[in-house]
mmCIF file of C-alpha atoms and ligand atoms in Angstrom:
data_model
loop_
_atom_site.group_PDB
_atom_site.id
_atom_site.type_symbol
_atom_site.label_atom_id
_atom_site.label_comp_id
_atom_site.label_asym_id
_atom_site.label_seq_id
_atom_site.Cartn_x
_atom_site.Cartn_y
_atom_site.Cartn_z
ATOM 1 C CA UNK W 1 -234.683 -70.429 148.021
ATOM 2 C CA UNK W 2 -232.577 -67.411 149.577
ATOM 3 C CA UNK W 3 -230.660 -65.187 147.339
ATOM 4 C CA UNK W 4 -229.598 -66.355 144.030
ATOM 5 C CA UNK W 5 -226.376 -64.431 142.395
ATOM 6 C CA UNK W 6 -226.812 -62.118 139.679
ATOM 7 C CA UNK W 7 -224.009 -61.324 138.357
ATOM 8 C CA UNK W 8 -221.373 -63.959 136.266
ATOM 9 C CA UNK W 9 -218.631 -62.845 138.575
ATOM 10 C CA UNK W 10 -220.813 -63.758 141.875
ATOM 11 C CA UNK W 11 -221.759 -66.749 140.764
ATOM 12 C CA UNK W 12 -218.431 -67.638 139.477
ATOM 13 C CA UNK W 13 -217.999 -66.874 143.636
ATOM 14 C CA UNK W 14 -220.903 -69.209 144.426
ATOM 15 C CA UNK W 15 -219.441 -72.157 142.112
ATOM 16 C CA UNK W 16 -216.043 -72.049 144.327
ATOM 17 C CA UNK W 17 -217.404 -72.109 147.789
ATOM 18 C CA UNK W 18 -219.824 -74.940 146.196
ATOM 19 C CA UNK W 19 -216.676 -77.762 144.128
ATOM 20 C CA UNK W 20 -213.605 -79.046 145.476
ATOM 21 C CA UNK W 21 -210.810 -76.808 144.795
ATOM 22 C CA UNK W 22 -209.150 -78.679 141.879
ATOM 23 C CA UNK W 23 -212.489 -79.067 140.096
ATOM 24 C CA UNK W 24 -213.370 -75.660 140.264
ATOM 25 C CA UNK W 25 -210.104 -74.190 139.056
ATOM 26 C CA UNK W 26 -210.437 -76.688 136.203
ATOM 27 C CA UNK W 27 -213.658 -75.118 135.167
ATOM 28 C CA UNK W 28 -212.705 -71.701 135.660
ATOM 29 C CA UNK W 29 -208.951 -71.747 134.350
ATOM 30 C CA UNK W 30 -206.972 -71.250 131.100
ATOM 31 C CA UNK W 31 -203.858 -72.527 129.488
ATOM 32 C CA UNK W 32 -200.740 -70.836 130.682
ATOM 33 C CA UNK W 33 -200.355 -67.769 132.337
ATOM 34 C CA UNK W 34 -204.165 -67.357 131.364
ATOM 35 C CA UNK W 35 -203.430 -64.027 128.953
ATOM 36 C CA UNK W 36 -206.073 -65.298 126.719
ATOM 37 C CA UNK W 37 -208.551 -66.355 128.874
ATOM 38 C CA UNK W 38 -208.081 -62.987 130.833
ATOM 39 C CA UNK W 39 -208.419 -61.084 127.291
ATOM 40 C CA UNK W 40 -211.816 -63.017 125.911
ATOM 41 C CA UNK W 41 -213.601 -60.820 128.878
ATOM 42 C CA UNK W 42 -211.271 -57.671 129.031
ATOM 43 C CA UNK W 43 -211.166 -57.242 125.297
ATOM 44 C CA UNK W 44 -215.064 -56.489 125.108
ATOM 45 C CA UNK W 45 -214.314 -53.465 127.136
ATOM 46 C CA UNK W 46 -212.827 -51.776 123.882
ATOM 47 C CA UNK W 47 -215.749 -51.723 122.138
ATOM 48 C CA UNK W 48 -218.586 -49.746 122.065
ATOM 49 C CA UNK W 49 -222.095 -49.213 120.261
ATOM 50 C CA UNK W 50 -223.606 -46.365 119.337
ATOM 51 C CA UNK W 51 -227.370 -46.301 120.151
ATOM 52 C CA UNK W 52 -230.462 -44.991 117.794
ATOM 53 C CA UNK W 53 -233.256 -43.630 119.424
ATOM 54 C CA UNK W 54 -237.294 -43.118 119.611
ATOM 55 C CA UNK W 55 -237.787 -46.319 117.565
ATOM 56 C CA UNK W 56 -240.330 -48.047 119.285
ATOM 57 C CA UNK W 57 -239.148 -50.957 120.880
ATOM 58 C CA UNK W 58 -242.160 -51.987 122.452
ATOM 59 C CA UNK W 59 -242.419 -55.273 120.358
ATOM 60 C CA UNK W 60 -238.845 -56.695 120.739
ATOM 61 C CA UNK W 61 -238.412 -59.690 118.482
ATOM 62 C CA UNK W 62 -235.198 -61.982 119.715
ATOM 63 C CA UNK W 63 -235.470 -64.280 117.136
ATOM 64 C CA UNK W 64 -233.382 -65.488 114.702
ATOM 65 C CA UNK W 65 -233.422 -67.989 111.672
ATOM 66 C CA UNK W 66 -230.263 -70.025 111.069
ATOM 67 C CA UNK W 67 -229.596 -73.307 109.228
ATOM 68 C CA UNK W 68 -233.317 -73.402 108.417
ATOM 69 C CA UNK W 69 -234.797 -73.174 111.562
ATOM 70 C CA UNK W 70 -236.426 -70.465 113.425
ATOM 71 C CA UNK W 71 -234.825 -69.977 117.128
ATOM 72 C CA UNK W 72 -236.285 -67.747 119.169
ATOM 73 C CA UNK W 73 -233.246 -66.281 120.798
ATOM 74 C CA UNK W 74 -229.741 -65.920 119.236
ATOM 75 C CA UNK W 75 -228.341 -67.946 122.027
ATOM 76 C CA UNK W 76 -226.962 -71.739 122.518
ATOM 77 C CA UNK W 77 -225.460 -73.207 125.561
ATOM 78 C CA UNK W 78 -221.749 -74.013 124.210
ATOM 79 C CA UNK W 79 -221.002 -77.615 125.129
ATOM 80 C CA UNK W 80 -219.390 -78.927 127.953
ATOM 81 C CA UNK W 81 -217.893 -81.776 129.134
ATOM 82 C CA UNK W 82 -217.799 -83.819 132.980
ATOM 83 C CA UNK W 83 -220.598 -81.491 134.164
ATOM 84 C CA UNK W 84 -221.124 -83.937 136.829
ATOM 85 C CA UNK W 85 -218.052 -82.199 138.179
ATOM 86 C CA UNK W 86 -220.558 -78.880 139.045
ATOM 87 C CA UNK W 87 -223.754 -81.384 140.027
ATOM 88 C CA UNK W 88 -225.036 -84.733 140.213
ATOM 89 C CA UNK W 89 -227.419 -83.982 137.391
ATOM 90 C CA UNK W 90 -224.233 -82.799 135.380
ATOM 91 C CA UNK W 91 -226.234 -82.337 131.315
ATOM 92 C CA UNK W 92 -229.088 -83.498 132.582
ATOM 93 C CA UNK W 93 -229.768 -80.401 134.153
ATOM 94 C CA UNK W 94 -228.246 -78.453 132.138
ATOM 95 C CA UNK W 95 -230.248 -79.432 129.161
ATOM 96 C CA UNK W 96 -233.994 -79.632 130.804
ATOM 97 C CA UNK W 97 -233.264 -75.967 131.991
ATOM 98 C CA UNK W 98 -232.131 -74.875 128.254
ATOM 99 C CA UNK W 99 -235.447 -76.895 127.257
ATOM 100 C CA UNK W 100 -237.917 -74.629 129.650
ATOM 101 C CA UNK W 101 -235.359 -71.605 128.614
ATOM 102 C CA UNK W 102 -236.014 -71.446 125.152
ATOM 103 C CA UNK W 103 -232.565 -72.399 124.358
ATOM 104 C CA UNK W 104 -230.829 -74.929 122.527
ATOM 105 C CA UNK W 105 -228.024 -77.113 124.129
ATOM 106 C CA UNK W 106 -224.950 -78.249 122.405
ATOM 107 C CA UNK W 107 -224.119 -81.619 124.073
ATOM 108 C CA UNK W 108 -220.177 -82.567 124.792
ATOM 109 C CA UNK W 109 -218.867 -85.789 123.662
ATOM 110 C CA UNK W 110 -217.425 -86.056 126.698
ATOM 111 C CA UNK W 111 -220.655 -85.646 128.740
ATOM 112 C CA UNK W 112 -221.435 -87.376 131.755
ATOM 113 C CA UNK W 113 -224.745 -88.452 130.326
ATOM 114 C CA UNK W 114 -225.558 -90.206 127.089
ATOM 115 C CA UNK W 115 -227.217 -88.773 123.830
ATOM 116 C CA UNK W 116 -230.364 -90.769 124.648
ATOM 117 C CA UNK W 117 -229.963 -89.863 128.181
ATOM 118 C CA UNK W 118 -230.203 -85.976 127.340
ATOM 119 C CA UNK W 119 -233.076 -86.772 124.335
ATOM 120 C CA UNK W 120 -234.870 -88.267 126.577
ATOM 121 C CA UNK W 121 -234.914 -86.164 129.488
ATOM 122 C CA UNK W 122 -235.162 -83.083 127.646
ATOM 123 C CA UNK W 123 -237.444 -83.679 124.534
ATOM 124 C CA UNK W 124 -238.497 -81.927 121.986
ATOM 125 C CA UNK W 125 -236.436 -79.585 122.554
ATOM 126 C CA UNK W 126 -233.282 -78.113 120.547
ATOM 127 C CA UNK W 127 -230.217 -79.932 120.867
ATOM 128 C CA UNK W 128 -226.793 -79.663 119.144
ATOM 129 C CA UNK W 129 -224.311 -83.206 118.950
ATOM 130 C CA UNK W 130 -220.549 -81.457 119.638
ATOM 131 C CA UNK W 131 -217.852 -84.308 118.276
ATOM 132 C CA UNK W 132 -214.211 -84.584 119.688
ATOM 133 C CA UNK W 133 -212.933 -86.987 116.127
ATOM 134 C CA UNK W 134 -212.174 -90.321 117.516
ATOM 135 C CA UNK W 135 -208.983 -92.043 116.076
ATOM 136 C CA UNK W 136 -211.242 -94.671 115.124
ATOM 137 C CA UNK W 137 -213.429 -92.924 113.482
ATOM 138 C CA UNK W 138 -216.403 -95.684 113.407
ATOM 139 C CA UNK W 139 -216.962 -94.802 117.096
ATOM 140 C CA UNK W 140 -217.505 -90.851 115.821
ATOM 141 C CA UNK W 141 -219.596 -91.659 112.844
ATOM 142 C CA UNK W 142 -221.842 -94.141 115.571
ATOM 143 C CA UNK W 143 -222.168 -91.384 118.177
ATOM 144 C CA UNK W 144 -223.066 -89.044 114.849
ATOM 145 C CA UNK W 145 -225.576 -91.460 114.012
ATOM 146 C CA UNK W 146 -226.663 -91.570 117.618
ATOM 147 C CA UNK W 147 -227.245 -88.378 117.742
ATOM 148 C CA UNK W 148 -229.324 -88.288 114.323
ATOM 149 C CA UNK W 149 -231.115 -90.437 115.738
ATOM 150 C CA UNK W 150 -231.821 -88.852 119.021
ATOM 151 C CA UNK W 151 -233.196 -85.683 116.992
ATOM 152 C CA UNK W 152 -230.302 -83.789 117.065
ATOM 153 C CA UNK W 153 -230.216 -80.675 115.027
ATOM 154 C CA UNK W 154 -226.443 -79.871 113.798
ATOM 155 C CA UNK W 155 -223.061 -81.520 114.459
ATOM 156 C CA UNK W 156 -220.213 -79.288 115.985
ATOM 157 C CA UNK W 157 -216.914 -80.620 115.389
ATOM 158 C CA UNK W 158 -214.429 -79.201 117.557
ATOM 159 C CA UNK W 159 -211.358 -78.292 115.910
ATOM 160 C CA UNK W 160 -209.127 -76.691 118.432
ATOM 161 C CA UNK W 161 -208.984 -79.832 120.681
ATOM 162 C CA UNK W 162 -206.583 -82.351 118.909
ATOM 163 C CA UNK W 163 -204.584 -82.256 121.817
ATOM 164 C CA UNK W 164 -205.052 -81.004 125.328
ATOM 165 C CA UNK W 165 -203.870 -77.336 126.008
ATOM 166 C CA UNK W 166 -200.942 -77.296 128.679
ATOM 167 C CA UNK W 167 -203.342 -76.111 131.791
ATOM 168 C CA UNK W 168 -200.749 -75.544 134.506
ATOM 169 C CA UNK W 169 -203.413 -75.230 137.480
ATOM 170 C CA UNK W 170 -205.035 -78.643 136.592
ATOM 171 C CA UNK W 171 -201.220 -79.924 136.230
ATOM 172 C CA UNK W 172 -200.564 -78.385 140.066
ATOM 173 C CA UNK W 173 -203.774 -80.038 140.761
ATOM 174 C CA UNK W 174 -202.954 -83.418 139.302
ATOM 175 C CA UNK W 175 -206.222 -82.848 137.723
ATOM 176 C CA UNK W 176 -207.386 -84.883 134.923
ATOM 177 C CA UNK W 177 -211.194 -84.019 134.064
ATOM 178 C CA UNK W 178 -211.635 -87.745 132.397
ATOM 179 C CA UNK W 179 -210.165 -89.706 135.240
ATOM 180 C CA UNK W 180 -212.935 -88.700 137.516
ATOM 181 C CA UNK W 181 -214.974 -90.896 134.984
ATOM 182 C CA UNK W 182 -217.601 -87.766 134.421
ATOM 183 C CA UNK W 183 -216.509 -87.717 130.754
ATOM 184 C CA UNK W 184 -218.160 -90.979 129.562
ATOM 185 C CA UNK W 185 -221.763 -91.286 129.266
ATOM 186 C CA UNK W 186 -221.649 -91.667 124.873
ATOM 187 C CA UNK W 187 -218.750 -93.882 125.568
ATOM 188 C CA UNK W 188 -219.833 -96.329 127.797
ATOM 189 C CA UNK W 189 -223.151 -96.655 126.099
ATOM 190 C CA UNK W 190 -221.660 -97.205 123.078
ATOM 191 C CA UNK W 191 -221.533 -100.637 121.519
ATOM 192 C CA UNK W 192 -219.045 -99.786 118.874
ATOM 193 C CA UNK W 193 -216.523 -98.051 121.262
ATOM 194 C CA UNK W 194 -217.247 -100.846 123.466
ATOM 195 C CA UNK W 195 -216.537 -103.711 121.257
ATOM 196 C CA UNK W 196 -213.163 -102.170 120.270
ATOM 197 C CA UNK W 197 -211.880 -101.491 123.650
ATOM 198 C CA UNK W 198 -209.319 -104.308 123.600
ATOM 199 C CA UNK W 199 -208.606 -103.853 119.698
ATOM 200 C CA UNK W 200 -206.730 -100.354 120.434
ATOM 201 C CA UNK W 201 -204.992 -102.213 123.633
ATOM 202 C CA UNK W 202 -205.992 -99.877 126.555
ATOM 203 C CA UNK W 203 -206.505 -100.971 129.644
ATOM 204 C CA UNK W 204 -209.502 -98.942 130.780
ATOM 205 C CA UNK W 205 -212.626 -96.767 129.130
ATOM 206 C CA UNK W 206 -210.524 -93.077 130.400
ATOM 207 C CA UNK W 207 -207.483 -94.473 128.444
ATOM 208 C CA UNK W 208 -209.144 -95.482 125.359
ATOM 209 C CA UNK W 209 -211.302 -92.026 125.331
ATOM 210 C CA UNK W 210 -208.299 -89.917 125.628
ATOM 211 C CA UNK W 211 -206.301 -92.273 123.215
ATOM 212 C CA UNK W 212 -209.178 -92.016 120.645
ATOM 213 C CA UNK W 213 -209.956 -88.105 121.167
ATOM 214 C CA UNK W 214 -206.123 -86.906 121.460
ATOM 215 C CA UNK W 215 -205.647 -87.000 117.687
ATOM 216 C CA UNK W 216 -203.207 -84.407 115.840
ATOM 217 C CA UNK W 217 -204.179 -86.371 112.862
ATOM 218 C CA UNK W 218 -207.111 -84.226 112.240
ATOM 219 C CA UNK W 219 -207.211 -82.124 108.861
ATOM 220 C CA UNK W 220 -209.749 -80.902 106.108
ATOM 221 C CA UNK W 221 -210.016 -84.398 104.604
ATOM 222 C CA UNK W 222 -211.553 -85.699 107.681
ATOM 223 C CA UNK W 223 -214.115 -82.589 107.241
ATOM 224 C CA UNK W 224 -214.971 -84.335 103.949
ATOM 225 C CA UNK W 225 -215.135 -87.490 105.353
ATOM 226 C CA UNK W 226 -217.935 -86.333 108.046
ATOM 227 C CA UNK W 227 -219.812 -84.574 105.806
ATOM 228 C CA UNK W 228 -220.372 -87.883 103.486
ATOM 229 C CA UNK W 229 -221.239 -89.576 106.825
ATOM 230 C CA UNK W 230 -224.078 -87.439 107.556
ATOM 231 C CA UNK W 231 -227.025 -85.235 106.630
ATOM 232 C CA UNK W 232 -226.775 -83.006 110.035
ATOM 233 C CA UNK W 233 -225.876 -79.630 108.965
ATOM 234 C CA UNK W 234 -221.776 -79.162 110.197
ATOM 235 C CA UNK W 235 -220.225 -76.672 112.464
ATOM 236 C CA UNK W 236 -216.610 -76.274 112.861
ATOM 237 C CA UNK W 237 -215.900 -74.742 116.290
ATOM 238 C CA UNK W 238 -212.530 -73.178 117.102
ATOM 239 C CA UNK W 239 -212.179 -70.749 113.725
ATOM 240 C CA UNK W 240 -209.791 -67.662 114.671
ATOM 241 C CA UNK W 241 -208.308 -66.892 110.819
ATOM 242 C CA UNK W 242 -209.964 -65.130 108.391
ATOM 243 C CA UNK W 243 -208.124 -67.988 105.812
ATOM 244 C CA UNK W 244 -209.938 -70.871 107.587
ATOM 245 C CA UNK W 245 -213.578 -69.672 108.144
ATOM 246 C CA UNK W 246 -213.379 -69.591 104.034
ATOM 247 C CA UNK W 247 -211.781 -72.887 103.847
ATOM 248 C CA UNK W 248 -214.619 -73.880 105.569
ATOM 249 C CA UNK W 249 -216.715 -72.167 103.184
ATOM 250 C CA UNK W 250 -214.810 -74.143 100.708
ATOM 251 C CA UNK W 251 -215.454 -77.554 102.459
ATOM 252 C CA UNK W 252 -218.980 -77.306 102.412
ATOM 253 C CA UNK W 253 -219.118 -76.728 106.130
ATOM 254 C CA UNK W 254 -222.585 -75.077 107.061
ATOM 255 C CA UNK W 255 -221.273 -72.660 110.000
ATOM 256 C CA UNK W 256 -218.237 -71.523 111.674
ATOM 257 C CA UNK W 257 -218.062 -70.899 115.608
ATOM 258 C CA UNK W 258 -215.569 -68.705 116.219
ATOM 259 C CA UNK W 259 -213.812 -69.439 119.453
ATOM 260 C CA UNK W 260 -210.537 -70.138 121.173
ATOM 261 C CA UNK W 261 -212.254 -72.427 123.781
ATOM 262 C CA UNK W 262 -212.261 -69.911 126.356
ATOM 263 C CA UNK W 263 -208.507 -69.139 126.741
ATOM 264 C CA UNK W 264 -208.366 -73.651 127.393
ATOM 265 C CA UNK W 265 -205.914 -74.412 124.743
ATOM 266 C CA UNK W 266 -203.602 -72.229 123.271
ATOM 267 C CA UNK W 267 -202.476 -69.314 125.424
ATOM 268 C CA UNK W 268 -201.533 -66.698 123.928
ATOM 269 C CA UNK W 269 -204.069 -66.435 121.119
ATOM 270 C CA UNK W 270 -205.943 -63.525 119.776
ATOM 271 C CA UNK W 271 -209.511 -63.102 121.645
ATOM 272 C CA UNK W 272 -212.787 -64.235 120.039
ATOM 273 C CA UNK W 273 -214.190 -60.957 119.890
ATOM 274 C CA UNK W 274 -210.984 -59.075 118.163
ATOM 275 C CA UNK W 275 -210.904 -62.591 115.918
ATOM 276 C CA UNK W 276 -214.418 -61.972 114.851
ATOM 277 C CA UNK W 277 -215.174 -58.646 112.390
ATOM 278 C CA UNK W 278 -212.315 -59.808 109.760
ATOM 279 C CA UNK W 279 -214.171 -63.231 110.137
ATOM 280 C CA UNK W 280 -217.116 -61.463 109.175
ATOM 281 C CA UNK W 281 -215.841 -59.191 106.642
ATOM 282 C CA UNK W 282 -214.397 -62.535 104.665
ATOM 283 C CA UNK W 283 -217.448 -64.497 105.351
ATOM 284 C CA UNK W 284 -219.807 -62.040 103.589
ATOM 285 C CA UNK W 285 -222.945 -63.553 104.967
ATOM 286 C CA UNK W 286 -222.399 -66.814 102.966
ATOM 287 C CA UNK W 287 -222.898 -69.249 106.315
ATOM 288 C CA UNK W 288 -223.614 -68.495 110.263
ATOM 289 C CA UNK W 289 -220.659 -67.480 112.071
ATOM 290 C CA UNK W 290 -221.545 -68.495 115.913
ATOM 291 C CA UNK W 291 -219.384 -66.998 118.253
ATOM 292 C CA UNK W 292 -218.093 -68.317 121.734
ATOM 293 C CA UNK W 293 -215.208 -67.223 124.599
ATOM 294 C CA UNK W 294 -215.559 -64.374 126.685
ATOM 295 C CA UNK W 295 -219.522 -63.462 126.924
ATOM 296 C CA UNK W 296 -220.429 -62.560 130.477
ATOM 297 C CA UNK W 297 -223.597 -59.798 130.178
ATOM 298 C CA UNK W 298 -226.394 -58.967 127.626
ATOM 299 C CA UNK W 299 -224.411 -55.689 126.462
ATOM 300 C CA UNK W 300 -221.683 -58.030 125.402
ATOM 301 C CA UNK W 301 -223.671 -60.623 123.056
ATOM 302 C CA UNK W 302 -225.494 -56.960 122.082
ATOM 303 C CA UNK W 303 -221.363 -56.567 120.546
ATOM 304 C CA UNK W 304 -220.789 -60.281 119.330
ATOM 305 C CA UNK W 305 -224.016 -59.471 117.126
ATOM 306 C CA UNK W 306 -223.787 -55.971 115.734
ATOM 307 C CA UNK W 307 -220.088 -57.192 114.910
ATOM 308 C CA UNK W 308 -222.269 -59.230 112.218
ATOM 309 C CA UNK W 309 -222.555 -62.709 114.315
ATOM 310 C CA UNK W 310 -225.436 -64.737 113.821
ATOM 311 C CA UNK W 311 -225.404 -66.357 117.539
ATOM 312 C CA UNK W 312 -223.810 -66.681 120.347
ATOM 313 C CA UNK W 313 -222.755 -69.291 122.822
ATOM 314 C CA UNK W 314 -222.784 -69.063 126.792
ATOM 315 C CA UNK W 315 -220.230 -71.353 128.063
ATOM 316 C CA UNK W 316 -218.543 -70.743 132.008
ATOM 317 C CA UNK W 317 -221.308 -69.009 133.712
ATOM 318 C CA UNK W 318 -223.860 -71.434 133.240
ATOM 319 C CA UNK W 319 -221.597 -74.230 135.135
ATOM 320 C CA UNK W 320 -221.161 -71.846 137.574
ATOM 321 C CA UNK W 321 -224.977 -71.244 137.855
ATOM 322 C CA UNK W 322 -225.426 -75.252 137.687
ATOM 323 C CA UNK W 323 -222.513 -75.523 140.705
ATOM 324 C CA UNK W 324 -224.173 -73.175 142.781
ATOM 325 C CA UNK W 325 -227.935 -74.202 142.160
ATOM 326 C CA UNK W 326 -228.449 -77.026 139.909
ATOM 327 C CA UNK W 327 -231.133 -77.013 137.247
ATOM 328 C CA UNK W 328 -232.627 -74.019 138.555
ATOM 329 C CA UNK W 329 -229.617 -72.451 138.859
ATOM 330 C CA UNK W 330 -228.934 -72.728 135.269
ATOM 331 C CA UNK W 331 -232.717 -71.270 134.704
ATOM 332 C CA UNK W 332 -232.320 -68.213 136.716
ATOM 333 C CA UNK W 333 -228.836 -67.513 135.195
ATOM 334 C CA UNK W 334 -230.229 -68.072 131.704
ATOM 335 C CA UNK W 335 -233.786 -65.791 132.916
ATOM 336 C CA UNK W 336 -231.533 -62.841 133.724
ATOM 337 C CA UNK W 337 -229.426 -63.026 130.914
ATOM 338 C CA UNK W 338 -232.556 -63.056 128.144
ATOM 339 C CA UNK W 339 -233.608 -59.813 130.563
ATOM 340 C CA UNK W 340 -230.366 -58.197 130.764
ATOM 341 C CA UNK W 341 -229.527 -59.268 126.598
ATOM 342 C CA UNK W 342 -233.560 -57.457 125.772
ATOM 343 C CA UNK W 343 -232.934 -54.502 128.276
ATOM 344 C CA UNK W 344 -229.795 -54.120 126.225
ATOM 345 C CA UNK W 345 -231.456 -54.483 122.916
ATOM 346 C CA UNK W 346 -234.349 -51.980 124.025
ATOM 347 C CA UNK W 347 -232.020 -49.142 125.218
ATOM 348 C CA UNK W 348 -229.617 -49.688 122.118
ATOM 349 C CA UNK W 349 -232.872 -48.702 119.723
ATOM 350 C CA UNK W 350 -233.549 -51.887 118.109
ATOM 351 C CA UNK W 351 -236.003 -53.670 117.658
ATOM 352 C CA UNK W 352 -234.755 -57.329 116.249
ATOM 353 C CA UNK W 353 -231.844 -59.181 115.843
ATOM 354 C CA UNK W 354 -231.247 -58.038 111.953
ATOM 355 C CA UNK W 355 -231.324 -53.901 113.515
ATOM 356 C CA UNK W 356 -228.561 -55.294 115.714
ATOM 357 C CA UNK W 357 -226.287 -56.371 113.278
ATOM 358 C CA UNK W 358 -226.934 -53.223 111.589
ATOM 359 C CA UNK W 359 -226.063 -51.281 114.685
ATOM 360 C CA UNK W 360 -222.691 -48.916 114.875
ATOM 361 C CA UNK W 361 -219.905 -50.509 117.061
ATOM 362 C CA UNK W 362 -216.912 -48.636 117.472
ATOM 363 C CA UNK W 363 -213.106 -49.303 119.365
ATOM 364 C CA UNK W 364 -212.983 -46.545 121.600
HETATM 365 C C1 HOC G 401 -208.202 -84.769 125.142
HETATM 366 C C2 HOC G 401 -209.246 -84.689 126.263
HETATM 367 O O1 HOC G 401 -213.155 -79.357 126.200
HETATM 368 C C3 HOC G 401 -211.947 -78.726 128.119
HETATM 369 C C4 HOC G 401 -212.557 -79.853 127.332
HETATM 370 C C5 HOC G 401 -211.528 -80.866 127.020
HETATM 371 C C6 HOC G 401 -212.114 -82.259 126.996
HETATM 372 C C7 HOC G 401 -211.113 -83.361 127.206
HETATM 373 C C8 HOC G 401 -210.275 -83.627 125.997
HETATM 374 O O2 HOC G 401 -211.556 -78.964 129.261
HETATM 375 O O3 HOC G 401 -211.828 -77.618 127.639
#
């Protein structure tokens, strides 16, 4: 047993002495000098709420209802990719401790396990199918189906991703997440991908993923497209302008995650958190905005939701907590985050999750 770290910033500590060098600093890094990665964290230092007291918080309700369904905290682990990097039991893991946590799991489509892999070891519980387009986009509407199958409760389509962000520790590091061939559980189970390996002329499964998945192609008509190929409710994750989140709107999309995939792609972006109240403001309540990049403590998803959010998503420190203790790693980092987010929520004055996105936030 021994001591387990509580804090992100220990753990991120624990995760380094526990992975090879390169892998870490892929995990932990950003694009380019790292400004925006550095700024998804610092920025939620601006902000601060304004507590009401004597309101007896003795029955704290964490729940929340979104896209029809009742969850009973206003958390979801954001997906991830090569996990295996952190552990052997890479989303495996990861998803049984969201399962006994309460908390739904958004799995990568470039996991290290399969869709029926992750149903199976983790069932009946909540779980989210996130979708990197394909090129060929028969091998995105079969994982899609795959996942419908599997149970899976709402497709995230990535939107931020149609290239790889220019990541100059993982280029020191000759780094490539893929090539470690952690990224390819859907892929290699997948008969469709499978059967057209030699069509698109690449000479192994990394190649053809990152030849299908690199795709600057990707616009609004392929939104249509995916939303005619299934009845999944549709996330688009990577909204940062007020213009697109009611595009979205426009498209028929059922949610919005705002995010700038942790600082991964585009440095020099505008943080999540200072992205999301005009996001809100534009919104108007008419679908979930989900927000992810930057949240490290309870007082900070206490901001993401009184900024009008509907839910938030934990990304970094729960690969850290998997690097540095496996599955129940993940559930003790996930444990003292619900206690540290309800702590929060008591001492703010409110008693649910709709008082906290009533509550007073302020820049100063
Ligand atoms: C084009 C290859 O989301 C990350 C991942 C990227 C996955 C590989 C995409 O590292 O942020």
């Amino acid at each position: 047993e021994g001591n387990f770290p509580i804090s992100v910033e220990d753990m991120e500590s624990a995760a380094k002495q526990a992975m090879p060098a390169p892998a870490f600093s892929y995990i932990a890094s950003g694009a380019g000098g790292e400004d925006t990665a550095r700024k998804n964290t610092d920025a939620f230092k601006k902000y601060s709420i304004i507590p009401r007291l004597l309101n007896d918080v003795s029955n704290l309700d964490t729940s929340i209802t979104m896209l029809g369904r009742i969850y009973p905290n206003p958390f979801l682990l954001a997906p991830i990719g090569v996990l295996k990097l952190a552990d052997e039991q890479g989303d495996l893991a990861v998803a049984r401790a969201a399962a006994n946590s309460n908390v739904p799991f958004i799995q990568s489509t470039v996991s290290s396990y399969s869709i029926e892999n992750i149903a199976q070891a983790a069932s009946g519980s909540s779980k989210w199918f996130q979708l990197y387009w394909a090129k060929d986009e028969e091998i995105s509407f079969n994982m899609v189906k795959r996942a419908e199958d599997a149970g899976y409760e709402a497709i995230v389509l990535t939107i931020d991703t149609i290239t790889l962000g220019y990541r100059e520790k993982d280029l020191y590091h000759r780094f490539s997440p893929l090539a470690q061939g952690y990224g390819q559980g859907n892929f290699e189970s997948d008969p469709v991908f499978l059967s057209k390996l030699e069509e698109i002329h690449s000479r192994t499964i990394v190649e053809s993923i990152v030849d299908n998945i690199n795709y600057p192609a990707l616009d609004w008509e392929h939104v249509k497209e995916l939303k005619r190929r299934t009845s999944l409710p549709i996330l688009l994750k990577g909204i940062l302008h007020p213009e697109d989140a009611l595009r979205a709107i426009r498209y028929g999309v059922d949610g919005i995650i705002v995010s700038n995939h942790g600082g991964r792609q585009l440095d020099g972006v505008i943080s999540s958190i200072d992205a999301l109240p005009e996001i809100v403001k534009v919104v108007d309540g008419q679908i979930p905005i989900l927000f992810d990049s930057g949240v490290r403590r309870g007082i900070d998803a206490l901001k993401v939701l009184a900024f009008g959010a509907d839910a938030v998503l934990l990304g970094r420190p729960y690969v850290y907590s998997l690097a540095a203790g496996g599955e129940k790693g993940v559930e003790r980092f996930l444990a003292n985050f619900l206690q540290d987010f309800q702590t929060s929520m008591m001492l703010s004055g409110v008693k649910n999750i709709e008082e906290l996105r009533q509550m007073k936030i302020v820049n100063m």
